[in-house]
Every structure is written in structure tokens, then in C-alpha cells.
Coordinates of C-alpha atoms and ligand atoms in Angstrom, one line a residue:
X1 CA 0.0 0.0 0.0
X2 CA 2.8 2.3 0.7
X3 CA 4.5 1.8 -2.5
X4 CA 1.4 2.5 -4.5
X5 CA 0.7 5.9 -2.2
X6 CA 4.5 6.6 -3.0
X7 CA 4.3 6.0 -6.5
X8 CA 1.5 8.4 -6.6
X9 CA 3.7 11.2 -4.9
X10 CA 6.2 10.3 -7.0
X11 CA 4.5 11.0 -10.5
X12 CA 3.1 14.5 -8.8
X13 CA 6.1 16.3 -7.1
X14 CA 9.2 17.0 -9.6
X15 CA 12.3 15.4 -8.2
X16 CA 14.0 18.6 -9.4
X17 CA 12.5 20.6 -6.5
X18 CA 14.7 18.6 -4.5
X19 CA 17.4 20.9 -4.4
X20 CA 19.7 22.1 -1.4
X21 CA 17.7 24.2 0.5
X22 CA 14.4 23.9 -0.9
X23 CA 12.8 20.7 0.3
X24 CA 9.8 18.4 -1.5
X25 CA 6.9 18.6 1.7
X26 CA 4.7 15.8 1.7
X27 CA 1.0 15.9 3.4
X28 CA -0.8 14.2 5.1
X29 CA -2.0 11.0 3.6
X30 CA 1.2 11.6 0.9
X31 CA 3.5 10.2 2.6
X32 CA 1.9 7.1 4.5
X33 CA 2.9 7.7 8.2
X34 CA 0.4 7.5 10.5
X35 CA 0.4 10.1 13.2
X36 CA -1.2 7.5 15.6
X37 CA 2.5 5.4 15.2
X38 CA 4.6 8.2 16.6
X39 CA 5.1 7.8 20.9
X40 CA 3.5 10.0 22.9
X41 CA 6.7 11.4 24.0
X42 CA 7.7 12.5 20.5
X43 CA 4.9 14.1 19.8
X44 CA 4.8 16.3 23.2
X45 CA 8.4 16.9 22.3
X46 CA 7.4 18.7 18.9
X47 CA 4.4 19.9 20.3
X48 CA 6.7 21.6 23.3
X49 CA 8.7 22.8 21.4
X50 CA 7.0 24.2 18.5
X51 CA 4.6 26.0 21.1
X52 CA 7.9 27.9 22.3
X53 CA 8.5 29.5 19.0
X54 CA 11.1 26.8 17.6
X55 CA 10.7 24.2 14.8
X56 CA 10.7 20.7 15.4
X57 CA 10.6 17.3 13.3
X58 CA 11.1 13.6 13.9
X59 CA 14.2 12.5 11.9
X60 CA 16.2 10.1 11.1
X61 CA 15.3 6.4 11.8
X62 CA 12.2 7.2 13.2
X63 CA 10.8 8.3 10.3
X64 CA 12.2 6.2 7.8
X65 CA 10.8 3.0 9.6
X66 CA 7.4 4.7 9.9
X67 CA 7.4 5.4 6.2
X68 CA 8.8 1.6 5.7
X69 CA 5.7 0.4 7.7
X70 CA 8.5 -1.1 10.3
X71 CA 8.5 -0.3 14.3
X72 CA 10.8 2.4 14.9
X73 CA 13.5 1.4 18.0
X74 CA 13.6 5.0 19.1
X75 CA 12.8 8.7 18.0
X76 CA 15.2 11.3 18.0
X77 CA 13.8 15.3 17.4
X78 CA 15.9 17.7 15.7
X79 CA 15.0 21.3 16.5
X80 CA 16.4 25.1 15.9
X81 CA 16.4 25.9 19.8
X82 CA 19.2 25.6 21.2
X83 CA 20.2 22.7 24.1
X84 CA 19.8 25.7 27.0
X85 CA 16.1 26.8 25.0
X86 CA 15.5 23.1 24.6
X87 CA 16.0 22.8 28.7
X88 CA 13.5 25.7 29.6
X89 CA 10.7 24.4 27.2
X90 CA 10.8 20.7 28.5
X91 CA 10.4 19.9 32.1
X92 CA 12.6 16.7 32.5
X93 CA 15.1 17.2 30.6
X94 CA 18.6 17.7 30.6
X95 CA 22.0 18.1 28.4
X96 CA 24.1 14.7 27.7
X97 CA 27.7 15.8 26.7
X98 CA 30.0 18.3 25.7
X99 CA 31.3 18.6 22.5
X100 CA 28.1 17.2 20.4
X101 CA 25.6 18.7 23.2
X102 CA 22.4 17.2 23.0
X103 CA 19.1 17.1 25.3
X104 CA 17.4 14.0 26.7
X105 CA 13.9 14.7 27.1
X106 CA 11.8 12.5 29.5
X107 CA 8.6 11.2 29.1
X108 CA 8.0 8.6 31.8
X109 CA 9.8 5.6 30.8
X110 CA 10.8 6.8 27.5
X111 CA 13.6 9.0 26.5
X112 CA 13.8 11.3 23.5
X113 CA 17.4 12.6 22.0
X114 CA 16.8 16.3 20.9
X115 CA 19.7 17.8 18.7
X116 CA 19.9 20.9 17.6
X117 CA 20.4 21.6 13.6
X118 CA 23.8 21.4 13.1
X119 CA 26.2 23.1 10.3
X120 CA 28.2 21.9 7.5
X121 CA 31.6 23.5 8.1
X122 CA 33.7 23.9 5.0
X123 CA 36.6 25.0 7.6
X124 CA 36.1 21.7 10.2
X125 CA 38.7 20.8 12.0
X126 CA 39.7 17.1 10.4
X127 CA 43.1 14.7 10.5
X128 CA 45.8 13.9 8.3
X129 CA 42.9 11.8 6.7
X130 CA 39.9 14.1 6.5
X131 CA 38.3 12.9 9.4
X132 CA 36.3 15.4 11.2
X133 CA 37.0 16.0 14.7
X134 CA 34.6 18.7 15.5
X135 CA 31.0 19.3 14.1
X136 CA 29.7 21.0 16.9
X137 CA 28.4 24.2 15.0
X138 CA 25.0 25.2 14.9
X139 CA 23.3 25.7 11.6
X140 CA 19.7 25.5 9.4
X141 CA 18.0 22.8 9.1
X142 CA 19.0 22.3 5.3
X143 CA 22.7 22.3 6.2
X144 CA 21.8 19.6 8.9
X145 CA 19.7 17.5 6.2
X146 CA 23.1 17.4 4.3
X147 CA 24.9 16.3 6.9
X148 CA 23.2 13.6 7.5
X149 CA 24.7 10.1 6.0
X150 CA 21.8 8.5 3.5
X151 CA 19.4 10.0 1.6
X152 CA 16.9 7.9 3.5
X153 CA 17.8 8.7 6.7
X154 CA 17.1 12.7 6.4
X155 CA 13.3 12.8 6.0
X156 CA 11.8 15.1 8.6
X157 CA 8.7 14.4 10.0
X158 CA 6.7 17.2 11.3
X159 CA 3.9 15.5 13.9
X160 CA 1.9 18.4 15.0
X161 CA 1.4 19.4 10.7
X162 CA 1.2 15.8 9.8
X163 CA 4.1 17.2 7.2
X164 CA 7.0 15.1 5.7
X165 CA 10.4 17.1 4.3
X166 CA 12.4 16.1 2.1
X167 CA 15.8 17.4 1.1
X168 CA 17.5 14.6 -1.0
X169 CA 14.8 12.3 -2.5
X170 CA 15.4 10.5 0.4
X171 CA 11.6 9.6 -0.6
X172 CA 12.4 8.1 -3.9
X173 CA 15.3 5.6 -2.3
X174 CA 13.1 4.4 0.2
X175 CA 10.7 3.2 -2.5
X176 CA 13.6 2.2 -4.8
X177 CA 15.1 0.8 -1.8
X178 CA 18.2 1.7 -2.0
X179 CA 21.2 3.1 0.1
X180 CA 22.6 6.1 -1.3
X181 CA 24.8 8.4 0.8
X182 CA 24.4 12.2 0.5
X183 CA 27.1 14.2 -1.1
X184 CA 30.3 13.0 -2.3
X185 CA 30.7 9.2 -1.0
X186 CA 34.7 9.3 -0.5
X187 CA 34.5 12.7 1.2
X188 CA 31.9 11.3 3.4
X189 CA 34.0 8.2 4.6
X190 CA 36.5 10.3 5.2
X191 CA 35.0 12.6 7.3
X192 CA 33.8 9.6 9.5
X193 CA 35.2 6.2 8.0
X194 CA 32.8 4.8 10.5
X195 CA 29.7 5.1 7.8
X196 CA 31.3 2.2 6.1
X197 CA 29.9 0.1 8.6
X198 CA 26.5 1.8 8.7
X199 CA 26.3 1.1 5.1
X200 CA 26.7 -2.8 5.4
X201 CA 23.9 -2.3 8.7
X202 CA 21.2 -0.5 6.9
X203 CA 21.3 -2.7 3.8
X204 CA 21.5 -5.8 5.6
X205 CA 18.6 -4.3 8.2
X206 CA 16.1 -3.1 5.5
X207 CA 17.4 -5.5 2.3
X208 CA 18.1 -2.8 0.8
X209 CA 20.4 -2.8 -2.2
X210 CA 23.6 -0.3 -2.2
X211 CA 23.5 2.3 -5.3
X212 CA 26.9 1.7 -7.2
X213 CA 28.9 5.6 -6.2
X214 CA 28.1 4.6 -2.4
X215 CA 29.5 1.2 -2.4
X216 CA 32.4 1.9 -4.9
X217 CA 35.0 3.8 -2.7
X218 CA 34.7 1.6 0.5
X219 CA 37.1 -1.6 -1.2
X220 CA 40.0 1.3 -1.1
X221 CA 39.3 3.5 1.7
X222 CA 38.1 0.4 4.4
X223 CA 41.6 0.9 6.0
X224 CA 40.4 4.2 7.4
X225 CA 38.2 2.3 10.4
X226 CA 42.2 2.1 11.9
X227 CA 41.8 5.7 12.8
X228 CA 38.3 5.5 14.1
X229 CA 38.5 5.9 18.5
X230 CA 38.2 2.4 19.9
X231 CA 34.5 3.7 21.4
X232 CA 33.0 5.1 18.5
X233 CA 33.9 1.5 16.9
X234 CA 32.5 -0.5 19.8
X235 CA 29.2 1.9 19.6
X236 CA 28.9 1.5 16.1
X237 CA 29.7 -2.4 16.5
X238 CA 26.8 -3.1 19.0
X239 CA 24.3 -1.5 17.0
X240 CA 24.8 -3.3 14.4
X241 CA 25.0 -6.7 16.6
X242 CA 22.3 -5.7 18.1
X243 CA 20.0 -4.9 15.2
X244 CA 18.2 -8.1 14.8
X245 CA 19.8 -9.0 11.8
X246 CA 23.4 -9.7 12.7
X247 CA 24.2 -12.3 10.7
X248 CA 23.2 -10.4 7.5
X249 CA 25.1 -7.4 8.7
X250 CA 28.1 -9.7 9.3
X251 CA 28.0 -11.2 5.9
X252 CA 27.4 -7.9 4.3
X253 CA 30.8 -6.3 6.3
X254 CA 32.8 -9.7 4.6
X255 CA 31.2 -8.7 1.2
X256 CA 32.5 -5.0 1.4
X257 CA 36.2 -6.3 3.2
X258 CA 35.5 -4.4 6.2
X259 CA 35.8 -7.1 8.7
X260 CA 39.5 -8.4 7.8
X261 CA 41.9 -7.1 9.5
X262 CA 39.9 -3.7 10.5
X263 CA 37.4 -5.1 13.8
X264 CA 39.8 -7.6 15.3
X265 CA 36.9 -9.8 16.9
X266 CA 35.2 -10.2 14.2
X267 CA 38.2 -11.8 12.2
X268 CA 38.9 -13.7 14.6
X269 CA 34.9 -14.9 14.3
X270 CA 34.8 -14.9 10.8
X271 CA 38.0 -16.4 10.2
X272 CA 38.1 -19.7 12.6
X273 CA 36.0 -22.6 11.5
X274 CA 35.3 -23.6 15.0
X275 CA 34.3 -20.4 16.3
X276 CA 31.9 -19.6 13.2
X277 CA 29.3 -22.3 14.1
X278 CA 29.1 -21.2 17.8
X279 CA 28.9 -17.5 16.8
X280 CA 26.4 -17.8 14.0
X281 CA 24.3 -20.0 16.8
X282 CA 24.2 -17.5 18.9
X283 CA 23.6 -14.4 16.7
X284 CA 20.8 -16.4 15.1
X285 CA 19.9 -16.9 18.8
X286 CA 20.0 -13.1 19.3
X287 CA 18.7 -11.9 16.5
X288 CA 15.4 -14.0 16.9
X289 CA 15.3 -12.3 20.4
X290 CA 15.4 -9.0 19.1
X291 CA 12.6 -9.8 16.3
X292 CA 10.4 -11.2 19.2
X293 CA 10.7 -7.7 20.9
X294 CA 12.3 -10.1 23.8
X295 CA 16.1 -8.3 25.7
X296 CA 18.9 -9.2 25.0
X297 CA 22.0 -8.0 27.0
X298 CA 25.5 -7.2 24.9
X299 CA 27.5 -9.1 27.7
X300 CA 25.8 -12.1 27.0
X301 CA 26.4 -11.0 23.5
X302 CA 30.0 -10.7 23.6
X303 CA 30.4 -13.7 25.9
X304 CA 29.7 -15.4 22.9
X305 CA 32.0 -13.7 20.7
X306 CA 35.0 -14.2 22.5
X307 CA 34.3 -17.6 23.8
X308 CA 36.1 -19.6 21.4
X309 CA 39.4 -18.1 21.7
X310 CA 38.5 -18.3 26.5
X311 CA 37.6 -21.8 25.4
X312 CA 40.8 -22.6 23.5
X313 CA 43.2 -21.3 26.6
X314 CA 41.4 -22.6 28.6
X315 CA 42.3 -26.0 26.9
X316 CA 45.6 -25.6 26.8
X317 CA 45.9 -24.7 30.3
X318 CA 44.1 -27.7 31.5
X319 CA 46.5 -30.2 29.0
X320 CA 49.6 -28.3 30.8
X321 CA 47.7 -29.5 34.1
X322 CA 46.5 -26.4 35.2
X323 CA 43.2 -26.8 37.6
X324 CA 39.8 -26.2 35.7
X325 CA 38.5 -23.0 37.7
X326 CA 42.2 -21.2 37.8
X327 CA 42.9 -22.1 33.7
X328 CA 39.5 -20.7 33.0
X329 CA 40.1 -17.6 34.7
X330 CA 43.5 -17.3 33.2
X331 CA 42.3 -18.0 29.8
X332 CA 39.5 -15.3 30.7
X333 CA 42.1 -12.3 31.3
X334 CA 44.5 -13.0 28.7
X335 CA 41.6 -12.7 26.6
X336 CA 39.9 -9.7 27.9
X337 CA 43.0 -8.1 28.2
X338 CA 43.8 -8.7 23.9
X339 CA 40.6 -7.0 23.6
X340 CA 41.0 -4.1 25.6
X341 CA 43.8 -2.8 23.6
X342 CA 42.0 -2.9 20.0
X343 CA 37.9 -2.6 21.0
X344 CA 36.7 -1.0 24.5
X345 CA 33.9 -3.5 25.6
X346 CA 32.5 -1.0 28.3
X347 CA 33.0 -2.3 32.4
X348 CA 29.6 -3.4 33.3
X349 CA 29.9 -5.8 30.5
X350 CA 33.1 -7.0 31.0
X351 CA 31.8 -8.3 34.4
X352 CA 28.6 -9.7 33.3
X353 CA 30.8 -12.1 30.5
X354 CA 33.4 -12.9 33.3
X355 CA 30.3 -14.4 35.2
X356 CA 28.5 -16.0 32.3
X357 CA 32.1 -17.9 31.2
X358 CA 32.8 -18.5 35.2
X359 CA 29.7 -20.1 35.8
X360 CA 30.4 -23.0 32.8
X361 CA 32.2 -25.3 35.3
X362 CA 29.7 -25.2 37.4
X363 CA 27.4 -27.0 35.5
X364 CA 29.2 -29.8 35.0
X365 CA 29.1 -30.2 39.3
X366 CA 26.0 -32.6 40.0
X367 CA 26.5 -33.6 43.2
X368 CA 25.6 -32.2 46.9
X369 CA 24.3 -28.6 47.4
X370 CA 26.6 -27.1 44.4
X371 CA 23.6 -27.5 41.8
X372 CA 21.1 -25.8 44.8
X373 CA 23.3 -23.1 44.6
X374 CA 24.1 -22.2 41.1
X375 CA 20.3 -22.3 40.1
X376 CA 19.6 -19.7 42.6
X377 CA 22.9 -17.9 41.3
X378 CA 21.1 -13.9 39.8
X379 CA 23.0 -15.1 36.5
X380 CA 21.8 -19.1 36.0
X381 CA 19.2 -18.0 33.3
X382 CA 22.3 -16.3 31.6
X383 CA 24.6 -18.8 32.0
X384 CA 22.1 -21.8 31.5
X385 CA 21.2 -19.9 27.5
X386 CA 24.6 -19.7 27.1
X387 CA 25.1 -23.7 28.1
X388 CA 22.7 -24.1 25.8
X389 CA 24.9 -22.9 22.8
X390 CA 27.5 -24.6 23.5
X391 CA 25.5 -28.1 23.6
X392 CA 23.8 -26.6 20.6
X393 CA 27.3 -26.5 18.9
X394 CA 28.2 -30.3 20.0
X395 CA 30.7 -29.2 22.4
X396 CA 28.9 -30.1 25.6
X397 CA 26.5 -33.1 25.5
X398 CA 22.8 -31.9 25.2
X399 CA 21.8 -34.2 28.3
X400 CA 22.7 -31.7 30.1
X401 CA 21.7 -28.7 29.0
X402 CA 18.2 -30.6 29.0
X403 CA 19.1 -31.4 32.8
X404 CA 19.7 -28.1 34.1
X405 CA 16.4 -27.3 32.3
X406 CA 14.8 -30.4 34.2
X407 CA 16.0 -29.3 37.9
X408 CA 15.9 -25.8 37.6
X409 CA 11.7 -26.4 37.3
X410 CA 11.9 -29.2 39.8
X411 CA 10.4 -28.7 43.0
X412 CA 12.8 -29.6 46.1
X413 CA 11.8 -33.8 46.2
X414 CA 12.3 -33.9 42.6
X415 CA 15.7 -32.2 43.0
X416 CA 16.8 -34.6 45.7
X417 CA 15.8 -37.6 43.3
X418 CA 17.7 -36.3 40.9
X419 CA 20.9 -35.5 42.5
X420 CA 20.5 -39.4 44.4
X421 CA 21.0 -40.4 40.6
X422 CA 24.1 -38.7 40.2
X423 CA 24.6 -38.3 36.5
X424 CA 27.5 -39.1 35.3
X425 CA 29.9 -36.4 33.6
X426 CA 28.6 -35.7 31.1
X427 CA 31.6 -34.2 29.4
X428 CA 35.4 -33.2 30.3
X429 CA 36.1 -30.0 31.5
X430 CA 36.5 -27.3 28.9
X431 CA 34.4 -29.4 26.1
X432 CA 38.0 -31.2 25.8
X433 CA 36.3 -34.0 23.7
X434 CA 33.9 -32.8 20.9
X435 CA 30.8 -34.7 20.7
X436 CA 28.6 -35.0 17.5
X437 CA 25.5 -32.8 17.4
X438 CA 22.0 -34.5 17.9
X439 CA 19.2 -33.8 16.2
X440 CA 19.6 -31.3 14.4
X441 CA 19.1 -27.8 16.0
X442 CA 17.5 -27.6 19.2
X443 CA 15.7 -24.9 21.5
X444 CA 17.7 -21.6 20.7
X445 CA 19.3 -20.2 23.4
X446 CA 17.8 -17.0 25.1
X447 CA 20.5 -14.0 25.9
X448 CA 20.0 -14.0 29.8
X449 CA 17.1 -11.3 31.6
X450 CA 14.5 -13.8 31.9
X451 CA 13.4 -15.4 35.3
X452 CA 13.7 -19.1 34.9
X453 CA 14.1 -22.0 32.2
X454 CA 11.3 -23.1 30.6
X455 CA 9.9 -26.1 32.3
X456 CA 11.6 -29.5 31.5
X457 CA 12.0 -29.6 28.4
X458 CA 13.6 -32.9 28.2
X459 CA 14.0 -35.4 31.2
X460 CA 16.7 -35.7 33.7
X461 CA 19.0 -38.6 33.0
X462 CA 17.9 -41.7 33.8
Ligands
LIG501 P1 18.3 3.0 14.0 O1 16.9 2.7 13.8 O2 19.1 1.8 13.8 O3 18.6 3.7 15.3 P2 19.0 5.5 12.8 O4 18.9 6.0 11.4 O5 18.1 6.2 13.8 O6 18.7 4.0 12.8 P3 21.1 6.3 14.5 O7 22.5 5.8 14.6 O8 20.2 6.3 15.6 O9 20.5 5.6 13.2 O10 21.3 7.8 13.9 C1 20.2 8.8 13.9 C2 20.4 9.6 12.7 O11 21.6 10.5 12.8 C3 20.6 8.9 11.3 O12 19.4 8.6 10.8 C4 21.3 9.9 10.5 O13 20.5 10.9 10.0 C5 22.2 10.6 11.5 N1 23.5 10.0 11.7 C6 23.9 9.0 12.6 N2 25.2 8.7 12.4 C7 25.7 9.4 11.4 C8 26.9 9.5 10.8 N3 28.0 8.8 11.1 N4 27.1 10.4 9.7 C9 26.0 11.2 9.4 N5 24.8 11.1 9.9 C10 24.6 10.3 10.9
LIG502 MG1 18.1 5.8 15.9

């Protein structure tokens, strides 16, 4: 339906209108967002904000997904007021940053980013390379259309006026669906080499095919991520892992050479054989999550990411007749501390993969009041999903996976019956031995914020 109501703007509005400055508005039922779709916090934003004299639009992905027919993850609101006017007009509010200031405006639960129309500088402050180190000027809202990275991604949406602008047929890509960046491609790498990567996320995200001039100049200038802050990467990184199609987004960054070489853990995923099938497990598991509108929590996330190289030290530490528990936590910091120099995986996830990988051991203990124990640990769920991959991946028998599934919903007899049973191991420490995969593929693990395991779903051991 949206394709046909676009089509119909299409063949109304000249495309030469279109130029800098001067955007193409579309009305109310022209442009096929509903009003009723945008949060209530978005629209009081506007509403606030327009009351006090200013202009202001949804933009960004907001729209876009509206005008895809897709849920939007967030909105963001891009005004003329400044951060300080932006503060008196809005009642919960307040200024994030320093450099790029921008507002957080509260509505109950939800938060909306407000950012104030920002210039093109022709004088910006950039590196050796080009890359811009300081954009921080304020400017009209034309000059902030154009400094935005896609054509698709700079519709405004005006929700008190029920209006659409459009500065760069960004309205003609989205029904031609296509990727095309604004401006000069190469310049635009270079002034942030990091809209490589968003190319290979939105075109994997919305299918949407790359136009030829955008893709053409990333094969020579990929090398330019080198100079991208370790953050910025890391933000850019768990968006994209995080935007329920992972897996596409990973094959499209292998498609444009952007992974070799450039994001360290990804070669290492992409390149290892062994470490592929447990990482496309469990970005399959994640990205179902995030279809199914369920959590999902980036330590978990990463846990995953970095376990086959933990697992692999962790080996070799046992073989050189290291004990389990200190080998593991050995192998753990050697890891970590690779990482830390080449991608900053923020604190508070750091400590929530430490537990998930510490936690593995544990579940190979069957006997006396350890199991009691570790299903009342705050992380078993996490840990459990992430047992779950690994038997998944043949490197831990499913039994028991299927066990801890079995006790955790037992009540306490059942728990005592099973531990008088006593399982045997049901593999060697650190998945030493492979096993073959069973049956195909099996429940998908769950990334870890949920209360308990699903009851039984397989029995105990006999
Ligand atoms: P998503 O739905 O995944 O959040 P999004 O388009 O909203 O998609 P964000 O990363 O939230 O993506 O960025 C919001 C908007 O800010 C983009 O739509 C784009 O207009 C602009 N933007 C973000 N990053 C860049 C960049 N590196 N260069 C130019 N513009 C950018
Ligand atoms: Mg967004």
C-alpha cells in the first residue's frame, strides 16, 4: 500500500524541487505515516517545542521505519532551539555531553534525544585523513539535512502538521530501496570512515540494495576504520549486533572487506572454523530475540563472541595440568586483556561475561548442594542460555543442557531424586572431547534477563 501511495507522490512532485535548501513537503496521507504510530513522547516533544517558538521534526530512523511500515527502535527530534532553549521548554530534561551537546527529554519511561540543527563547516577541524574532529556548529535545518549520512535517513517528519520534508529524495530511495549516501561518498567516509559500517547495517537491516557511487569507494578507503576511537567503533559495532539482523550485517561487512583485519573480533569470528558455528548460533539466537521484541543484553552478546578463543586457553591450560577453575580464569584475562587494547567493551559488560564464562564449570558439578546453589545464582538464566549454545554446537552433551532445564523447574523432592541419581559427567572439562550434534538444531538459546528455564524440556537422566 505504501508503494502505490508513493508511487502516486512520486509522478506528482518534480524530483527537481529537490534541491539544497528547498525541500519536497509531503502531506498528510502523501507520505503514509500514520500520526497515531509516533510515541506520545515524541509528539509532546514537537508539540513543546513548537509551542515555544522553535521548529521541530522527527528524523532520522524514526521516520524512515514509519514510512517503511517497520517499528521504529527509538525517536530522535531535531529542532532550531538551542540545548539551553531546549531545557527551559521541556520539564525533564537535561544536556548529555560536551562537544556534540544534545538534550534527553523524558517522558515517563521513554527517553527522546533532541539535537539541535547542526552546520556543514567547510573550515572543520579534520586529521591527516579528512576525518572530522569537531561538528559541533549550529546551523539551518538544510545544512543539517546534508549532513546527514543517507538519503533515506534525512526525512523530517513534522507531527503536529502531519508534514514530511524532504531534502534529498530520500523519498524516492526508500521506495527504490536503496542506500545512497548524501554528497560525495569518498569525502563522506573520510569525514567519519565509520559510515562504512552503517552502510553494510542499513542494507542488511532493510534489504536494501547499495547504489553503485556509495558502495564503490569503501574496497580502497576500508583501512580508514584504523583511525576511528576504539568507542566510537564499539558503539557503532553493538548497534549493528544488536539490530536483529546480525548475521546479514556480518556477511554484508565480509562482502565489502570491512571485517578483515579492521574489527579484530570479528576476524577472529569470521575467520576460525570452530568459532563460526558457535557465533552464527548465537547471533541467530540473538537476532530472533530481538525480532520477538524479547532483551537481550551485549554481555551475553560478547560472551559469545570471545568464547572460542577463552575456550581454546582454557584448553591448553588444563592439557599443561593447570586446575579447571584457575585455567578458566586465566584464559578469561589473557583474553579480555587482547581485547582491551584494539575494541573498549564498556566495564559493566566486562563483568557480566566474566560471570556467564565463570559459571560454565559449574554446570558440569551434580552432586551435593553445588547444583542448589548455582540455580539460585542472579546469573543461572544467563549462564544456562549460554550452556545451551554450547550443547547446541556439540561441544557439551545436550543431556545436560536438557538437565539443568529439568532441575531448575523441579520442586525440592524432585531435586533430591535427581541429584540421588548422580549423572554421570557428562563431558570433560572445557568441552575437551567434541561430541557429535544431535538432532539437528535444538531450542535456541535465550540471551539472559529472563526469570527461569522453561519447564523440562527434556528429562533428567535416567
Ligand atoms: P536505527 O533505527 O538503527 O537507530 P537511525 O537511522 O536512527 O537507525 P542512528 O545511529 O540512531 O540511526 O542515527 C540517527 C540519525 O543520525 C541517522 O538517521 C542519521 O540521519 C544521523 N547519523 C547518525 N550517524 C551518522 C553519521 N555517522 N554520519 C552522518 N549522519 C549520521
Ligand atoms: Mg536511531
Amino acid at each position: 500500500m505504501i508503494r502505490k501511495l508513493i508511487d502516486r507522490i512520486l509522478k506528482r512532485k518534480s524530483p527537481r524541487a529537490a534541491v539544497r535548501g528547498k525541500p519536497v513537503s509531503y502531506r498528510g496521507s502523501e507520505h503514509g505515516v500514520h500520526v497515531a504510530d509516533v510515541s506520545d513522547a515524541a509528539m509532546r516533544t514537537c508539540r513543546a517545542l513548537q509551542q515555544g517558538g522553535f521548529k521541530a521534526y522527527i528524523v532520522g530512523g524514526g521516520v524512515r521505519d514509519l514510512m517503511l511500515g517497520l517499528v521504529p527502535k527509538d525517536f530522535d527530534v531535531a529542532t532550531d532551539a538551542t540545548p539551553d532553549q531546549v531545557r527551559a521548554l521541556i520539564r525533564r530534561s537535561r544536556v548529555i555531553g560536551r562537544r556534540f551537546q544534545i538534550v534527553h527529554a523524558m517522558f515517563g519511561r521513554e527517553t527522546i534525544e533532541v539535537s539541535t540543527f547542526r552546520a556543514i563547516q567547510d573550515d572543520a577541524q579534520t586529521d591527516e585523513h579528512g576525518r572530522v574532529l569537531r561538528d559541533n556548529v549550529w546551523g539551518t535545518q538544510a545544512e543539517d539535512a546534508a549532513r546527514r549520512d543517507f538519503t533515506i535517513n534525512a526525512l523530517y517528519y513534522d507531527p503536529v502538521t502531519d508534514t514530511v520534508l524532504d531534502y534529498h529524495r530520500g523519498v524516492r530511495d526508500l521506495e527504490q530501496r536503496t542506500l545512497r549516501m548524501i554528497g560525495d561518498p569518498a569525502t563522506r567516509y573520510r569525514e567519519d570512515p565509520v559510515r562504512m559500517l552503517r552502510v553494510a547495517r542499513f542494507s542488511a537491516k532493510l534489504g536494501f540494495k547499495v547504489e553503485p557511487k556509495t558502495r564503490k569507494p569503501i574496497a580502497e578507503l576500508a583501512g580508514l576504520l584504523h583511525n576511528v576511537p576504539a568507542a566510537r567503533l564499539f558503539d557503532e559495532m553493538l548497534k549493528l549486533l544488536l539490530s536483529g539482523h546480525a548475521m546479514a550485517c556480518l556477511q554484508e561487512l565480509r562482502r565489502e572487506g570491512l571485517h578483515h583485519g579492521l574489527l579484530p573480533m570479528l576476524d577472529l569470528i569470521l575467520e576460525q572454523p570452530d568459532g563460526e558455528r558457535f557465533v552464527t548460533a548465537a547471533l541467530a539466537a540473538t537476532d530472533a530475540r530481538i525480532q520477538a521484541d524479547k532483551p537481550t543484553s551485549p554481555g551475553f552478546l560478547f560472551a559469545t563472541l570471545l568464547w572460542e578463543p577463552v575456550r581454546q586457553r582454557w584448553q591448553g591450560g588444563i592439557a599443561r595440568g593447570e586446575h579447571t577453575i584457575p585455567a578458566l580464569s586465566a584464559a578469561i584475562d589473557s583474553v579480555l586483556d587482547e581485547q582491551a587494547e584494539r575494541i573498549a567493551i564498556q566495564r559493566r559488560f566486562i563483568a557480566d561475561m566474566r560471570e556467564i564464562w565463570m559459571l560454565q564449570p559449574r554446570f558440569e558439578r551434580r552432586t551435593g548442594r553445588s547444583p542448589h546453589a548455582l540455580v539460585a545464582h542472579l546469573r543461572f538464566r544467563a549462564a544456562w542460555d549460554f550452556l545451551m549454545l554450547r550443547c547446541q554446537c556439540g561441544e557439551m552433551a545436550p543431556e545436560l543442557g536438557d538437565w539443568w532445564a529439568a532441575f531448575a523447574a523441579a520442586d525440592d523432592d524432585e531435586r533430591e531424586a535427581m541429584l540421588a541419581r548422580t549423572p554421570a559427567p557428562a563431558s570433560s572439562a572445557g568441552g575437551a572431547k567434541k561430541r557429535r550434534r544431535r538432532g539437528g538444531a535444538r531450542r535456541s538459546g535465550a540471551n539472559g534477563d529472563a526469570p527461569a528455564p522453561p519447564a523440562a524440556a527434556a528429562k533428567p537422566d535416567a
